[in-house]
C-alpha positions as a printed NumPy array, in Angstrom:
array([[183.496, 127.931, 145.662],
       [179.984, 130.219, 145.97 ],
       [178.938, 129.185, 142.084],
       [177.661, 132.463, 142.227],
       [180.722, 133.864, 142.419],
       [182.457, 131.033, 139.71 ],
       [183.779, 133.382, 136.558],
       [181.849, 130.767, 135.261],
       [178.648, 131.558, 136.41 ],
       [179.116, 135.005, 135.338],
       [180.102, 134.278, 131.786],
       [176.762, 132.971, 131.484],
       [174.502, 135.558, 133.236],
       [176.106, 137.926, 130.896],
       [175.137, 135.572, 127.56 ],
       [171.818, 135.462, 129.035],
       [171.709, 139.108, 129.438],
       [172.406, 139.948, 125.94 ],
       [170.092, 137.178, 124.604],
       [167.041, 138.567, 126.692],
       [167.867, 141.856, 126.792],
       [167.18 , 142.831, 130.621],
       [168.595, 141.896, 133.884],
       [165.622, 141.447, 135.329],
       [164.79 , 138.406, 132.449],
       [167.931, 136.874, 133.492],
       [166.338, 137.444, 137.556],
       [163.68 , 135.45 , 137.026],
       [165.387, 132.466, 135.54 ],
       [168.009, 131.952, 138.352],
       [165.591, 133.737, 140.917],
       [167.79 , 137.229, 141.732],
       [166.373, 140.63 , 141.269],
       [167.47 , 142.847, 138.38 ],
       [169.829, 144.789, 140.847],
       [171.745, 141.242, 141.894],
       [172.06 , 140.171, 137.743],
       [173.573, 143.595, 137.006],
       [175.933, 143.074, 139.873],
       [176.903, 140.113, 138.558],
       [177.582, 141.612, 134.984],
       [179.524, 144.821, 136.889],
       [181.981, 142.279, 138.761],
       [182.73 , 140.723, 135.126],
       [182.949, 144.241, 133.886],
       [185.909, 144.953, 136.574],
       [187.768, 141.609, 136.694],
       [188.444, 142.41 , 132.797],
       [189.031, 146.091, 132.772],
       [186.216, 147.164, 129.928],
       [182.633, 147.833, 129.94 ],
       [180.387, 145.073, 128.13 ],
       [177.189, 147.168, 128.301],
       [175.761, 150.279, 127.882],
       [172.318, 150.164, 130.759],
       [170.206, 152.944, 129.479],
       [166.189, 153.157, 131.277],
       [164.413, 151.26 , 128.551],
       [167.278, 148.883, 127.042],
       [171.088, 147.274, 127.409],
       [173.053, 147.527, 124.267],
       [176.527, 145.91 , 124.039],
       [179.813, 148.031, 123.504],
       [182.104, 147.204, 121.569],
       [184.066, 145.286, 123.901],
       [181.14 , 143.32 , 124.66 ],
       [180.661, 142.692, 121.3  ],
       [184.193, 140.72 , 120.959],
       [184.05 , 139.407, 124.332],
       [180.48 , 137.986, 123.577],
       [181.621, 136.187, 121.33 ],
       [184.682, 134.353, 123.079],
       [182.091, 133.864, 125.904],
       [179.446, 131.705, 123.713],
       [182.644, 129.662, 122.601],
       [183.88 , 128.947, 126.189],
       [180.387, 128.187, 127.336],
       [179.587, 126.069, 124.333],
       [182.685, 124.188, 124.696],
       [181.677, 123.344, 128.699],
       [178.569, 122.279, 127.413],
       [180.453, 119.767, 125.056],
       [182.433, 118.372, 127.903],
       [179.44 , 117.675, 129.715],
       [178.229, 115.846, 126.999],
       [181.362, 114.193, 126.486],
       [181.089, 113.187, 130.735],
       [177.5  , 112.463, 130.561],
       [177.856, 110.219, 127.388],
       [180.106, 107.674, 129.448],
       [177.788, 108.246, 132.249],
       [174.544, 106.352, 129.871],
       [173.196, 109.415, 128.887],
       [170.366, 108.734, 125.518],
       [173.785, 108.428, 122.976],
       [174.844, 104.695, 121.664],
       [172.743, 102.571, 123.702],
       [169.498, 104.18 , 123.104],
       [170.655, 104.993, 119.142],
       [171.551, 100.69 , 119.014],
       [168.61 ,  99.487, 120.767],
       [165.785, 101.825, 118.8  ],
       [167.331, 101.975, 114.996],
       [169.893,  99.452, 114.495],
       [168.798,  96.27 , 116.156],
       [165.425,  97.2  , 114.031],
       [167.819,  97.679, 110.543],
       [169.791,  94.699, 111.18 ],
       [167.522,  91.71 , 110.807],
       [166.936,  93.566, 106.741],
       [170.251,  94.165, 106.218],
       [170.586,  89.826, 107.112],
       [167.656,  89.105, 105.279],
       [169.905,  90.708, 102.488],
       [173.379,  89.559, 103.094],
       [173.114,  86.466, 104.446],
       [176.117,  85.981, 103.992],
       [177.687,  88.387, 105.961],
       [178.153,  87.362, 110.126],
       [178.138,  91.13 , 111.855],
       [179.818,  91.172, 115.277],
       [178.471,  94.166, 116.812],
       [179.389,  96.406, 119.75 ],
       [177.494,  98.405, 122.106],
       [179.236, 101.091, 124.227],
       [178.485, 104.915, 125.118],
       [182.308, 105.217, 125.541],
       [184.369, 106.463, 122.716],
       [186.644, 103.859, 121.09 ],
       [189.473, 103.73 , 118.888],
       [188.58 , 102.388, 115.538],
       [192.229, 101.792, 114.64 ],
       [193.513, 100.431, 117.837],
       [190.639,  97.637, 117.786],
       [190.392,  97.398, 114.22 ],
       [187.078,  98.093, 114.127],
       [185.539,  97.786, 110.501],
       [182.58 , 101.013, 110.811],
       [181.799, 102.595, 113.384],
       [179.147, 104.794, 114.23 ],
       [179.045, 107.418, 115.5  ],
       [175.687, 109.796, 116.54 ],
       [177.289, 113.739, 117.59 ],
       [180.223, 116.092, 116.165],
       [183.199, 114.565, 115.139],
       [186.737, 115.818, 116.136],
       [189.826, 115.089, 113.984],
       [190.66 , 111.666, 112.813],
       [192.211, 109.998, 110.17 ],
       [189.19 , 107.546, 109.421],
       [186.947, 107.907, 106.457],
       [183.619, 109.577, 107.105],
       [180.316, 108.698, 106.011],
       [177.605, 110.621, 106.856],
       [174.505, 109.11 , 107.915],
       [171.576, 110.95 , 108.711],
       [171.081, 112.846, 111.399],
       [168.986, 112.504, 115.064],
       [166.576, 115.117, 115.876],
       [165.022, 115.894, 118.912],
       [161.14 , 116.27 , 119.354],
       [158.841, 117.721, 122.043],
       [155.816, 115.306, 122.3  ],
       [152.788, 114.279, 124.006],
       [150.189, 111.774, 123.994],
       [146.745, 112.502, 122.219],
       [145.376, 111.738, 126.304],
       [147.719, 114.833, 127.698],
       [147.084, 116.89 , 124.861],
       [143.523, 116.648, 125.212],
       [143.324, 116.539, 129.363],
       [145.724, 119.76 , 128.904],
       [145.748, 121.221, 126.219],
       [148.174, 122.122, 123.29 ],
       [151.275, 124.282, 123.657],
       [151.077, 127.177, 120.754],
       [154.614, 128.693, 121.758],
       [157.45 , 128.406, 123.848],
       [156.068, 129.849, 126.577],
       [153.008, 127.929, 127.291],
       [155.677, 124.59 , 128.901],
       [156.17 , 126.613, 131.772],
       [152.405, 125.561, 132.372],
       [152.83 , 121.927, 131.643],
       [153.959, 118.923, 133.363],
       [157.436, 118.449, 131.337],
       [158.974, 115.144, 132.413],
       [162.8  , 116.29 , 132.513],
       [166.576, 114.11 , 132.052],
       [167.913, 114.366, 135.212],
       [172.113, 114.484, 135.999],
       [172.383, 118.686, 134.657],
       [171.018, 121.815, 135.633],
       [170.661, 122.46 , 131.637],
       [168.591, 119.935, 131.157],
       [165.984, 121.626, 132.867],
       [165.801, 124.419, 130.092],
       [164.245, 123.768, 126.548],
       [165.925, 125.565, 123.346],
       [163.082, 127.187, 121.683],
       [162.679, 129.582, 118.816],
       [161.496, 132.94 , 120.039],
       [161.358, 136.466, 117.148],
       [164.196, 134.689, 115.185],
       [166.418, 134.28 , 119.098],
       [167.504, 130.807, 120.356],
       [166.562, 131.037, 124.016],
       [166.227, 129.024, 126.588],
       [162.759, 128.09 , 128.411],
       [162.708, 126.534, 131.945],
       [160.593, 123.721, 132.484],
       [159.173, 122.37 , 135.712],
       [157.821, 118.811, 135.881],
       [156.804, 115.887, 138.983],
       [159.006, 113.404, 137.685],
       [163.099, 113.48 , 136.664],
       [164.635, 110.572, 135.568],
       [168.144, 109.251, 134.246],
       [166.347, 107.017, 131.591],
       [164.98 , 107.957, 128.591],
       [163.667, 104.831, 127.716],
       [161.3  , 105.128, 131.208],
       [160.32 , 108.911, 130.815],
       [159.178, 107.775, 126.598],
       [157.321, 105.104, 128.849],
       [155.85 , 107.951, 130.615],
       [154.27 , 110.465, 127.69 ],
       [153.23 , 107.584, 126.27 ],
       [150.789, 107.109, 129.398],
       [149.622, 110.321, 129.879],
       [151.826, 111.924, 132.368],
       [153.141, 114.99 , 130.796],
       [155.519, 116.362, 127.395],
       [158.855, 115.061, 126.762],
       [161.788, 115.945, 124.476],
       [164.031, 113.454, 123.277],
       [165.845, 111.938, 119.956],
       [163.702, 111.077, 117.126],
       [164.762, 107.509, 116.874],
       [163.511, 107.254, 119.961],
       [159.754, 108.077, 120.038],
       [159.732, 107.233, 116.1  ],
       [157.116, 104.016, 116.166],
       [155.228, 106.215, 118.465],
       [154.698, 109.237, 117.196],
       [154.233, 107.463, 113.593],
       [150.996, 105.214, 114.855],
       [149.694, 108.006, 116.636],
       [150.255, 107.647, 120.158],
       [153.013, 110.427, 120.749],
       [151.954, 113.607, 119.033],
       [154.127, 116.144, 117.997],
       [154.279, 119.64 , 119.188],
       [155.497, 122.854, 119.22 ],
       [157.646, 121.665, 115.892],
       [157.633, 125.76 , 114.65 ],
       [159.317, 127.223, 117.134],
       [161.619, 124.031, 118.898],
       [165.633, 123.907, 118.417],
       [165.71 , 120.42 , 117.389],
       [169.475, 119.962, 117.754],
       [170.062, 118.303, 114.994],
       [172.804, 115.864, 115.42 ],
       [175.285, 114.037, 112.307],
       [175.021, 110.32 , 112.342],
       [177.873, 109.012, 110.582],
       [179.808, 106.089, 109.858],
       [183.458, 105.824, 110.407],
       [185.537, 103.634, 108.642],
       [188.346, 102.437, 108.805],
       [191.747, 103.244, 105.669],
       [191.917, 100.987, 103.173],
       [189.07 ,  99.157, 103.794],
       [185.966, 101.312, 102.544],
       [186.273,  99.148,  99.19 ],
       [185.701,  95.501, 100.793],
       [182.586,  94.323,  99.666],
       [181.322,  93.484, 103.172],
       [182.095,  97.061, 104.726],
       [180.985,  99.117, 101.222],
       [177.833,  96.339, 101.758],
       [176.901,  97.631, 105.487],
       [178.09 , 101.453, 104.77 ],
       [175.318, 101.688, 101.41 ],
       [172.345,  99.757, 103.348],
       [172.964, 102.342, 106.424],
       [172.729, 105.102, 104.063],
       [169.618, 103.982, 102.106],
       [168.265, 102.776, 105.648],
       [168.78 , 105.603, 108.684]])
């Protein structure tokens, strides 16, 4: 099926039209004419049997039905994005392995120094495991949690940053606003089309800025190395570039208008084991360190 004829695409076009305020602006994003975008919204209205937008020569205004439908449309698209993220995590997207390598691996020696009598058996996986079935004392999860009988202890959060090397910024300038990203070489994670848009805030509204760059990769580590070498701007979890930012090899940009998309870091503990000394010591250490 042609994706432009797919109902899910119609929802996305409708939501973007509301967010950007014009058919022309959406058309520029998806390489369609303003009339082509208008026809997509009209097709959606016909399918659901209600008018969603009042069209005037100056602006578009949501109808009452449109306001109701917008809430559902956003929820549906968010669910699709969450499903993509879950599938992506199974196929090596930057989650568990990266967090373990760049944060846990640096912390564990400190823990072992403090508690040399505790032996740690660590399993690193991007697959969702069942801590109860596998009898895992503590599971560290990055991202939203589903319903669970496990005891959850909040450890911190992961936030995304946009950064470039001093050398790159000296040569190409420091972006001051969201639109400036379109004239920069933005290093992108490959895998999903949505990763070619970076979330920003403009006049209080969250927008998605289409970015372009000369290099795409399915490895966040590789993109970090490229950013350090001065190849362009990269967007990644703060723990990934933590050391490079601290010592000045990378410089965060657009912090005032970038959506860092914070995600929780949580320790999940088997019921009844939260009082076991080794478990309590490990979780307390992580709370103080992450």
